[in-house]
Amino acid sequence: MKAATLIAQKIENIPEGEPFTSSQFLGLGARASVDQALSRLVKKGLIARVTRGIFVRPEMSKYVGKAMPGLNKVVEAYARAKGLTIQVQGAEAVRRFGLSTQMPVQPIYYTSGPSKQFKLGALNVRLKHVSLKKLVRPGTKAGLAVTALWYLGKENVNSTVIDAIRKKMLPSEFEELKVAIPSMPAWMADMFYRYENESKRAE
């Protein structure tokens, strides 16, 4: 069976709106054959190119027609293809916990891989290399909290901040965050211990 046919069949099993990468099909043929097959499917309108090397079967919306996947899904697909660890940047993590109302101007993600930029429509997405110690439990609410605390820094993290973060998490998510304490820097871990002691005294 031709590579183009095998690729088309495999794409039919990918849910609409779920981004995928060209590297997922390299086992079905040579790189040139895979690229040609995907280009033909784009021309036929069966799939759409989100950015270089990333495609999607667009979801159909009665309001906007073809709905493209969200930014996070695209970046996650890119990371999976490259074997990278990623996490949203600190400023965005802080905003999601309601500790800031400032919206980052440029989408930035922390990554275990090299820093780079790529275009996603009109957006210029930046991947910024950070050490693995700042990528604790990536993709989880607990990991997001650690990223927010790293961004705020030792001078700005106190029991009030920890409590504000706890209130934005499910009890199970906060327990997962506490499990991650051994992976935190000493100043951050100490703040959690202080918060726990203050909470016990307040009971």
JSON list of C-alpha atoms in Angstrom, two decimals:
[
{"chain": "A", "resi": 1, "resn": "MET", "atom": "CA", "xyz": [0.00, 0.00, 0.00]},
{"chain": "A", "resi": 2, "resn": "LYS", "atom": "CA", "xyz": [1.33, 3.48, -0.88]},
{"chain": "A", "resi": 3, "resn": "ALA", "atom": "CA", "xyz": [2.60, 5.76, 1.86]},
{"chain": "A", "resi": 4, "resn": "ALA", "atom": "CA", "xyz": [0.02, 8.41, 0.89]},
{"chain": "A", "resi": 5, "resn": "THR", "atom": "CA", "xyz": [-2.84, 5.95, 1.44]},
{"chain": "A", "resi": 6, "resn": "LEU", "atom": "CA", "xyz": [-1.46, 4.77, 4.77]},
{"chain": "A", "resi": 7, "resn": "ILE", "atom": "CA", "xyz": [-1.00, 8.37, 5.93]},
{"chain": "A", "resi": 8, "resn": "ALA", "atom": "CA", "xyz": [-4.55, 9.32, 4.91]},
{"chain": "A", "resi": 9, "resn": "GLN", "atom": "CA", "xyz": [-5.94, 6.32, 6.79]},
{"chain": "A", "resi": 10, "resn": "LYS", "atom": "CA", "xyz": [-3.97, 7.13, 9.92]},
{"chain": "A", "resi": 11, "resn": "ILE", "atom": "CA", "xyz": [-5.12, 10.76, 9.83]},
{"chain": "A", "resi": 12, "resn": "GLU", "atom": "CA", "xyz": [-8.76, 9.64, 9.71]},
{"chain": "A", "resi": 13, "resn": "ASN", "atom": "CA", "xyz": [-8.26, 8.14, 13.18]},
{"chain": "A", "resi": 14, "resn": "ILE", "atom": "CA", "xyz": [-6.94, 11.40, 14.64]},
{"chain": "A", "resi": 15, "resn": "PRO", "atom": "CA", "xyz": [-9.75, 13.38, 16.32]},
{"chain": "A", "resi": 16, "resn": "GLU", "atom": "CA", "xyz": [-10.78, 16.64, 14.71]},
{"chain": "A", "resi": 17, "resn": "GLY", "atom": "CA", "xyz": [-9.12, 19.61, 16.37]},
{"chain": "A", "resi": 18, "resn": "GLU", "atom": "CA", "xyz": [-6.20, 17.51, 17.64]},
{"chain": "A", "resi": 19, "resn": "PRO", "atom": "CA", "xyz": [-2.91, 18.78, 16.14]},
{"chain": "A", "resi": 20, "resn": "PHE", "atom": "CA", "xyz": [-0.41, 16.26, 14.80]},
{"chain": "A", "resi": 21, "resn": "THR", "atom": "CA", "xyz": [3.08, 16.46, 13.36]},
{"chain": "A", "resi": 22, "resn": "SER", "atom": "CA", "xyz": [4.63, 15.19, 10.16]},
{"chain": "A", "resi": 23, "resn": "SER", "atom": "CA", "xyz": [7.13, 13.18, 12.21]},
{"chain": "A", "resi": 24, "resn": "GLN", "atom": "CA", "xyz": [4.29, 10.87, 13.31]},
{"chain": "A", "resi": 25, "resn": "PHE", "atom": "CA", "xyz": [4.23, 9.36, 9.80]},
{"chain": "A", "resi": 26, "resn": "LEU", "atom": "CA", "xyz": [7.93, 8.85, 9.14]},
{"chain": "A", "resi": 27, "resn": "GLY", "atom": "CA", "xyz": [7.55, 5.12, 9.72]},
{"chain": "A", "resi": 28, "resn": "LEU", "atom": "CA", "xyz": [5.17, 4.96, 6.73]},
{"chain": "A", "resi": 29, "resn": "GLY", "atom": "CA", "xyz": [7.59, 6.25, 4.10]},
{"chain": "A", "resi": 30, "resn": "ALA", "atom": "CA", "xyz": [10.52, 8.47, 3.26]},
{"chain": "A", "resi": 31, "resn": "ARG", "atom": "CA", "xyz": [10.47, 12.05, 4.55]},
{"chain": "A", "resi": 32, "resn": "ALA", "atom": "CA", "xyz": [9.89, 13.43, 1.05]},
{"chain": "A", "resi": 33, "resn": "SER", "atom": "CA", "xyz": [6.93, 11.07, 0.50]},
{"chain": "A", "resi": 34, "resn": "VAL", "atom": "CA", "xyz": [5.38, 12.04, 3.83]},
{"chain": "A", "resi": 35, "resn": "ASP", "atom": "CA", "xyz": [5.75, 15.76, 3.11]},
{"chain": "A", "resi": 36, "resn": "GLN", "atom": "CA", "xyz": [4.24, 15.36, -0.35]},
{"chain": "A", "resi": 37, "resn": "ALA", "atom": "CA", "xyz": [1.29, 13.34, 0.97]},
{"chain": "A", "resi": 38, "resn": "LEU", "atom": "CA", "xyz": [0.53, 15.93, 3.65]},
{"chain": "A", "resi": 39, "resn": "SER", "atom": "CA", "xyz": [0.83, 18.80, 1.16]},
{"chain": "A", "resi": 40, "resn": "ARG", "atom": "CA", "xyz": [-1.72, 17.10, -1.12]},
{"chain": "A", "resi": 41, "resn": "LEU", "atom": "CA", "xyz": [-4.14, 16.65, 1.78]},
{"chain": "A", "resi": 42, "resn": "VAL", "atom": "CA", "xyz": [-3.74, 20.35, 2.64]},
{"chain": "A", "resi": 43, "resn": "LYS", "atom": "CA", "xyz": [-4.50, 21.33, -0.97]},
{"chain": "A", "resi": 44, "resn": "LYS", "atom": "CA", "xyz": [-7.61, 19.13, -0.91]},
{"chain": "A", "resi": 45, "resn": "GLY", "atom": "CA", "xyz": [-8.78, 20.86, 2.26]},
{"chain": "A", "resi": 46, "resn": "LEU", "atom": "CA", "xyz": [-8.84, 17.64, 4.25]},
{"chain": "A", "resi": 47, "resn": "ILE", "atom": "CA", "xyz": [-6.27, 18.93, 6.74]},
{"chain": "A", "resi": 48, "resn": "ALA", "atom": "CA", "xyz": [-4.84, 22.37, 7.51]},
{"chain": "A", "resi": 49, "resn": "ARG", "atom": "CA", "xyz": [-1.25, 23.39, 8.18]},
{"chain": "A", "resi": 50, "resn": "VAL", "atom": "CA", "xyz": [-1.09, 25.12, 11.57]},
{"chain": "A", "resi": 51, "resn": "THR", "atom": "CA", "xyz": [2.60, 25.96, 11.37]},
{"chain": "A", "resi": 52, "resn": "ARG", "atom": "CA", "xyz": [5.65, 24.29, 9.90]},
{"chain": "A", "resi": 53, "resn": "GLY", "atom": "CA", "xyz": [5.44, 20.54, 10.50]},
{"chain": "A", "resi": 54, "resn": "ILE", "atom": "CA", "xyz": [2.16, 20.71, 12.47]},
{"chain": "A", "resi": 55, "resn": "PHE", "atom": "CA", "xyz": [-1.24, 19.94, 10.97]},
{"chain": "A", "resi": 56, "resn": "VAL", "atom": "CA", "xyz": [-4.84, 19.40, 12.07]},
{"chain": "A", "resi": 57, "resn": "ARG", "atom": "CA", "xyz": [-8.19, 18.11, 10.90]},
{"chain": "A", "resi": 58, "resn": "PRO", "atom": "CA", "xyz": [-10.10, 21.32, 11.68]},
{"chain": "A", "resi": 59, "resn": "GLU", "atom": "CA", "xyz": [-13.26, 21.14, 13.71]},
{"chain": "A", "resi": 60, "resn": "MET", "atom": "CA", "xyz": [-16.26, 22.66, 11.96]},
{"chain": "A", "resi": 61, "resn": "SER", "atom": "CA", "xyz": [-18.08, 25.40, 13.83]},
{"chain": "A", "resi": 62, "resn": "LYS", "atom": "CA", "xyz": [-21.39, 26.89, 12.73]},
{"chain": "A", "resi": 63, "resn": "TYR", "atom": "CA", "xyz": [-20.11, 30.27, 13.90]},
{"chain": "A", "resi": 64, "resn": "VAL", "atom": "CA", "xyz": [-16.56, 30.48, 12.50]},
{"chain": "A", "resi": 65, "resn": "GLY", "atom": "CA", "xyz": [-16.38, 27.62, 10.01]},
{"chain": "A", "resi": 66, "resn": "LYS", "atom": "CA", "xyz": [-13.10, 25.77, 10.41]},
{"chain": "A", "resi": 67, "resn": "ALA", "atom": "CA", "xyz": [-11.96, 26.11, 14.04]},
{"chain": "A", "resi": 68, "resn": "MET", "atom": "CA", "xyz": [-8.23, 25.73, 14.56]},
{"chain": "A", "resi": 69, "resn": "PRO", "atom": "CA", "xyz": [-6.71, 24.22, 17.72]},
{"chain": "A", "resi": 70, "resn": "GLY", "atom": "CA", "xyz": [-5.72, 26.42, 20.63]},
{"chain": "A", "resi": 71, "resn": "LEU", "atom": "CA", "xyz": [-2.18, 27.61, 21.18]},
{"chain": "A", "resi": 72, "resn": "ASN", "atom": "CA", "xyz": [-1.49, 25.23, 24.08]},
{"chain": "A", "resi": 73, "resn": "LYS", "atom": "CA", "xyz": [-2.48, 22.18, 22.04]},
{"chain": "A", "resi": 74, "resn": "VAL", "atom": "CA", "xyz": [-0.18, 23.20, 19.20]},
{"chain": "A", "resi": 75, "resn": "VAL", "atom": "CA", "xyz": [2.79, 23.80, 21.47]},
{"chain": "A", "resi": 76, "resn": "GLU", "atom": "CA", "xyz": [2.16, 20.48, 23.26]},
{"chain": "A", "resi": 77, "resn": "ALA", "atom": "CA", "xyz": [2.11, 18.67, 19.90]},
{"chain": "A", "resi": 78, "resn": "TYR", "atom": "CA", "xyz": [5.40, 20.31, 18.95]},
{"chain": "A", "resi": 79, "resn": "ALA", "atom": "CA", "xyz": [6.94, 19.33, 22.29]},
{"chain": "A", "resi": 80, "resn": "ARG", "atom": "CA", "xyz": [5.81, 15.70, 21.96]},
{"chain": "A", "resi": 81, "resn": "ALA", "atom": "CA", "xyz": [7.32, 15.48, 18.49]},
{"chain": "A", "resi": 82, "resn": "LYS", "atom": "CA", "xyz": [10.64, 16.86, 19.72]},
{"chain": "A", "resi": 83, "resn": "GLY", "atom": "CA", "xyz": [10.64, 14.97, 23.03]},
{"chain": "A", "resi": 84, "resn": "LEU", "atom": "CA", "xyz": [10.69, 18.22, 25.00]},
{"chain": "A", "resi": 85, "resn": "THR", "atom": "CA", "xyz": [9.33, 19.17, 28.40]},
{"chain": "A", "resi": 86, "resn": "ILE", "atom": "CA", "xyz": [7.35, 22.42, 28.35]},
{"chain": "A", "resi": 87, "resn": "GLN", "atom": "CA", "xyz": [5.46, 24.67, 30.73]},
{"chain": "A", "resi": 88, "resn": "VAL", "atom": "CA", "xyz": [3.75, 28.03, 30.31]},
{"chain": "A", "resi": 89, "resn": "GLN", "atom": "CA", "xyz": [5.92, 30.96, 31.34]},
{"chain": "A", "resi": 90, "resn": "GLY", "atom": "CA", "xyz": [5.88, 32.39, 34.85]},
{"chain": "A", "resi": 91, "resn": "ALA", "atom": "CA", "xyz": [3.95, 35.57, 34.07]},
{"chain": "A", "resi": 92, "resn": "GLU", "atom": "CA", "xyz": [1.12, 33.53, 32.57]},
{"chain": "A", "resi": 93, "resn": "ALA", "atom": "CA", "xyz": [1.19, 31.08, 35.49]},
{"chain": "A", "resi": 94, "resn": "VAL", "atom": "CA", "xyz": [0.87, 34.00, 37.93]},
{"chain": "A", "resi": 95, "resn": "ARG", "atom": "CA", "xyz": [-2.07, 35.39, 35.94]},
{"chain": "A", "resi": 96, "resn": "ARG", "atom": "CA", "xyz": [-3.88, 32.05, 35.95]},
{"chain": "A", "resi": 97, "resn": "PHE", "atom": "CA", "xyz": [-3.74, 31.96, 39.73]},
{"chain": "A", "resi": 98, "resn": "GLY", "atom": "CA", "xyz": [-5.22, 35.45, 39.93]},
{"chain": "A", "resi": 99, "resn": "LEU", "atom": "CA", "xyz": [-2.02, 36.94, 41.35]},
{"chain": "A", "resi": 100, "resn": "SER", "atom": "CA", "xyz": [-1.75, 39.37, 38.45]},
{"chain": "A", "resi": 101, "resn": "THR", "atom": "CA", "xyz": [-4.12, 40.75, 35.82]},
{"chain": "A", "resi": 102, "resn": "GLN", "atom": "CA", "xyz": [-1.37, 41.55, 33.34]},
{"chain": "A", "resi": 103, "resn": "MET", "atom": "CA", "xyz": [-1.62, 39.59, 30.11]},
{"chain": "A", "resi": 104, "resn": "PRO", "atom": "CA", "xyz": [1.75, 38.65, 28.57]},
{"chain": "A", "resi": 105, "resn": "VAL", "atom": "CA", "xyz": [2.18, 40.38, 25.22]},
{"chain": "A", "resi": 106, "resn": "GLN", "atom": "CA", "xyz": [3.96, 37.44, 23.58]},
{"chain": "A", "resi": 107, "resn": "PRO", "atom": "CA", "xyz": [3.17, 33.75, 24.17]},
{"chain": "A", "resi": 108, "resn": "ILE", "atom": "CA", "xyz": [6.23, 32.28, 25.90]},
{"chain": "A", "resi": 109, "resn": "TYR", "atom": "CA", "xyz": [6.74, 28.71, 27.05]},
{"chain": "A", "resi": 110, "resn": "TYR", "atom": "CA", "xyz": [9.57, 27.36, 29.15]},
{"chain": "A", "resi": 111, "resn": "THR", "atom": "CA", "xyz": [11.24, 24.30, 27.65]},
{"chain": "A", "resi": 112, "resn": "SER", "atom": "CA", "xyz": [13.94, 21.77, 28.39]},
{"chain": "A", "resi": 113, "resn": "GLY", "atom": "CA", "xyz": [15.11, 22.13, 24.80]},
{"chain": "A", "resi": 114, "resn": "PRO", "atom": "CA", "xyz": [16.87, 24.99, 23.02]},
{"chain": "A", "resi": 115, "resn": "SER", "atom": "CA", "xyz": [15.28, 28.41, 22.82]},
{"chain": "A", "resi": 116, "resn": "LYS", "atom": "CA", "xyz": [13.54, 29.14, 19.53]},
{"chain": "A", "resi": 117, "resn": "GLN", "atom": "CA", "xyz": [10.63, 31.00, 17.97]},
{"chain": "A", "resi": 118, "resn": "PHE", "atom": "CA", "xyz": [7.98, 30.03, 15.44]},
{"chain": "A", "resi": 119, "resn": "LYS", "atom": "CA", "xyz": [4.96, 31.66, 13.85]},
{"chain": "A", "resi": 120, "resn": "LEU", "atom": "CA", "xyz": [1.43, 30.53, 14.60]},
{"chain": "A", "resi": 121, "resn": "GLY", "atom": "CA", "xyz": [-0.86, 32.63, 12.47]},
{"chain": "A", "resi": 122, "resn": "ALA", "atom": "CA", "xyz": [-0.21, 36.21, 13.53]},
{"chain": "A", "resi": 123, "resn": "LEU", "atom": "CA", "xyz": [1.41, 35.08, 16.80]},
{"chain": "A", "resi": 124, "resn": "ASN", "atom": "CA", "xyz": [5.15, 34.85, 17.30]},
{"chain": "A", "resi": 125, "resn": "VAL", "atom": "CA", "xyz": [5.52, 32.01, 19.82]},
{"chain": "A", "resi": 126, "resn": "ARG", "atom": "CA", "xyz": [8.71, 31.83, 21.85]},
{"chain": "A", "resi": 127, "resn": "LEU", "atom": "CA", "xyz": [10.17, 28.77, 23.53]},
{"chain": "A", "resi": 128, "resn": "LYS", "atom": "CA", "xyz": [12.64, 29.74, 26.25]},
{"chain": "A", "resi": 129, "resn": "HIS", "atom": "CA", "xyz": [15.17, 27.26, 27.61]},
{"chain": "A", "resi": 130, "resn": "VAL", "atom": "CA", "xyz": [15.20, 26.88, 31.41]},
{"chain": "A", "resi": 131, "resn": "SER", "atom": "CA", "xyz": [16.82, 24.38, 33.73]},
{"chain": "A", "resi": 132, "resn": "LEU", "atom": "CA", "xyz": [14.90, 21.22, 34.60]},
{"chain": "A", "resi": 133, "resn": "LYS", "atom": "CA", "xyz": [14.59, 22.35, 38.22]},
{"chain": "A", "resi": 134, "resn": "LYS", "atom": "CA", "xyz": [12.10, 24.96, 36.97]},
{"chain": "A", "resi": 135, "resn": "LEU", "atom": "CA", "xyz": [10.05, 22.34, 35.10]},
{"chain": "A", "resi": 136, "resn": "VAL", "atom": "CA", "xyz": [8.58, 20.44, 38.03]},
{"chain": "A", "resi": 137, "resn": "ARG", "atom": "CA", "xyz": [5.52, 18.30, 37.19]},
{"chain": "A", "resi": 138, "resn": "PRO", "atom": "CA", "xyz": [4.93, 19.96, 33.80]},
{"chain": "A", "resi": 139, "resn": "GLY", "atom": "CA", "xyz": [1.40, 19.94, 32.44]},
{"chain": "A", "resi": 140, "resn": "THR", "atom": "CA", "xyz": [-0.19, 19.79, 35.90]},
{"chain": "A", "resi": 141, "resn": "LYS", "atom": "CA", "xyz": [-1.74, 22.43, 38.15]},
{"chain": "A", "resi": 142, "resn": "ALA", "atom": "CA", "xyz": [0.97, 21.67, 40.69]},
{"chain": "A", "resi": 143, "resn": "GLY", "atom": "CA", "xyz": [3.65, 22.35, 38.11]},
{"chain": "A", "resi": 144, "resn": "LEU", "atom": "CA", "xyz": [1.92, 25.59, 37.15]},
{"chain": "A", "resi": 145, "resn": "ALA", "atom": "CA", "xyz": [2.00, 26.67, 40.79]},
{"chain": "A", "resi": 146, "resn": "VAL", "atom": "CA", "xyz": [5.73, 25.99, 41.08]},
{"chain": "A", "resi": 147, "resn": "THR", "atom": "CA", "xyz": [6.34, 28.01, 37.91]},
{"chain": "A", "resi": 148, "resn": "ALA", "atom": "CA", "xyz": [4.33, 30.90, 39.36]},
{"chain": "A", "resi": 149, "resn": "LEU", "atom": "CA", "xyz": [6.35, 30.81, 42.59]},
{"chain": "A", "resi": 150, "resn": "TRP", "atom": "CA", "xyz": [9.66, 30.75, 40.73]},
{"chain": "A", "resi": 151, "resn": "TYR", "atom": "CA", "xyz": [8.52, 33.79, 38.75]},
{"chain": "A", "resi": 152, "resn": "LEU", "atom": "CA", "xyz": [7.44, 35.74, 41.83]},
{"chain": "A", "resi": 153, "resn": "GLY", "atom": "CA", "xyz": [10.72, 35.01, 43.57]},
{"chain": "A", "resi": 154, "resn": "LYS", "atom": "CA", "xyz": [11.83, 34.67, 47.17]},
{"chain": "A", "resi": 155, "resn": "GLU", "atom": "CA", "xyz": [11.11, 38.32, 48.03]},
{"chain": "A", "resi": 156, "resn": "ASN", "atom": "CA", "xyz": [7.47, 38.18, 46.92]},
{"chain": "A", "resi": 157, "resn": "VAL", "atom": "CA", "xyz": [6.34, 34.73, 48.09]},
{"chain": "A", "resi": 158, "resn": "ASN", "atom": "CA", "xyz": [4.68, 34.53, 51.50]},
{"chain": "A", "resi": 159, "resn": "SER", "atom": "CA", "xyz": [1.88, 32.63, 53.22]},
{"chain": "A", "resi": 160, "resn": "THR", "atom": "CA", "xyz": [-0.74, 34.89, 51.64]},
{"chain": "A", "resi": 161, "resn": "VAL", "atom": "CA", "xyz": [0.51, 33.96, 48.16]},
{"chain": "A", "resi": 162, "resn": "ILE", "atom": "CA", "xyz": [0.55, 30.23, 49.01]},
{"chain": "A", "resi": 163, "resn": "ASP", "atom": "CA", "xyz": [-3.01, 30.50, 50.33]},
{"chain": "A", "resi": 164, "resn": "ALA", "atom": "CA", "xyz": [-4.18, 32.32, 47.19]},
{"chain": "A", "resi": 165, "resn": "ILE", "atom": "CA", "xyz": [-2.71, 29.53, 45.07]},
{"chain": "A", "resi": 166, "resn": "ARG", "atom": "CA", "xyz": [-4.29, 26.84, 47.26]},
{"chain": "A", "resi": 167, "resn": "LYS", "atom": "CA", "xyz": [-7.73, 28.43, 46.80]},
{"chain": "A", "resi": 168, "resn": "LYS", "atom": "CA", "xyz": [-7.35, 28.09, 43.01]},
{"chain": "A", "resi": 169, "resn": "MET", "atom": "CA", "xyz": [-6.59, 24.37, 43.24]},
{"chain": "A", "resi": 170, "resn": "LEU", "atom": "CA", "xyz": [-8.56, 21.26, 44.01]},
{"chain": "A", "resi": 171, "resn": "PRO", "atom": "CA", "xyz": [-7.53, 19.60, 47.30]},
{"chain": "A", "resi": 172, "resn": "SER", "atom": "CA", "xyz": [-5.92, 16.76, 45.31]},
{"chain": "A", "resi": 173, "resn": "GLU", "atom": "CA", "xyz": [-3.96, 19.26, 43.21]},
{"chain": "A", "resi": 174, "resn": "PHE", "atom": "CA", "xyz": [-2.65, 21.03, 46.30]},
{"chain": "A", "resi": 175, "resn": "GLU", "atom": "CA", "xyz": [-1.63, 17.67, 47.79]},
{"chain": "A", "resi": 176, "resn": "GLU", "atom": "CA", "xyz": [0.30, 16.97, 44.57]},
{"chain": "A", "resi": 177, "resn": "LEU", "atom": "CA", "xyz": [1.97, 20.37, 44.97]},
{"chain": "A", "resi": 178, "resn": "LYS", "atom": "CA", "xyz": [3.07, 19.45, 48.49]},
{"chain": "A", "resi": 179, "resn": "VAL", "atom": "CA", "xyz": [4.47, 16.15, 47.21]},
{"chain": "A", "resi": 180, "resn": "ALA", "atom": "CA", "xyz": [6.69, 18.25, 44.91]},
{"chain": "A", "resi": 181, "resn": "ILE", "atom": "CA", "xyz": [8.22, 20.18, 47.84]},
{"chain": "A", "resi": 182, "resn": "PRO", "atom": "CA", "xyz": [11.48, 18.11, 47.80]},
{"chain": "A", "resi": 183, "resn": "SER", "atom": "CA", "xyz": [12.01, 19.31, 44.19]},
{"chain": "A", "resi": 184, "resn": "MET", "atom": "CA", "xyz": [11.70, 22.97, 45.18]},
{"chain": "A", "resi": 185, "resn": "PRO", "atom": "CA", "xyz": [14.53, 25.33, 46.16]},
{"chain": "A", "resi": 186, "resn": "ALA", "atom": "CA", "xyz": [15.04, 25.71, 49.91]},
{"chain": "A", "resi": 187, "resn": "TRP", "atom": "CA", "xyz": [13.37, 29.13, 50.16]},
{"chain": "A", "resi": 188, "resn": "MET", "atom": "CA", "xyz": [10.23, 27.87, 48.43]},
{"chain": "A", "resi": 189, "resn": "ALA", "atom": "CA", "xyz": [10.04, 24.67, 50.49]},
{"chain": "A", "resi": 190, "resn": "ASP", "atom": "CA", "xyz": [10.52, 26.67, 53.70]},
{"chain": "A", "resi": 191, "resn": "MET", "atom": "CA", "xyz": [7.57, 28.88, 52.78]},
{"chain": "A", "resi": 192, "resn": "PHE", "atom": "CA", "xyz": [5.33, 25.82, 52.43]},
{"chain": "A", "resi": 193, "resn": "TYR", "atom": "CA", "xyz": [6.42, 24.53, 55.84]},
{"chain": "A", "resi": 194, "resn": "ARG", "atom": "CA", "xyz": [5.75, 27.96, 57.33]},
{"chain": "A", "resi": 195, "resn": "TYR", "atom": "CA", "xyz": [2.33, 28.06, 55.67]},
{"chain": "A", "resi": 196, "resn": "GLU", "atom": "CA", "xyz": [1.45, 24.61, 57.03]},
{"chain": "A", "resi": 197, "resn": "ASN", "atom": "CA", "xyz": [2.51, 25.61, 60.56]},
{"chain": "A", "resi": 198, "resn": "GLU", "atom": "CA", "xyz": [0.53, 28.86, 60.42]},
{"chain": "A", "resi": 199, "resn": "SER", "atom": "CA", "xyz": [-2.54, 26.98, 59.17]},
{"chain": "A", "resi": 200, "resn": "LYS", "atom": "CA", "xyz": [-2.31, 24.49, 62.04]},
{"chain": "A", "resi": 201, "resn": "ARG", "atom": "CA", "xyz": [-2.00, 27.27, 64.61]},
{"chain": "A", "resi": 202, "resn": "ALA", "atom": "CA", "xyz": [-5.05, 28.99, 63.13]},
{"chain": "A", "resi": 203, "resn": "GLU", "atom": "CA", "xyz": [-7.22, 25.87, 63.53]}
]
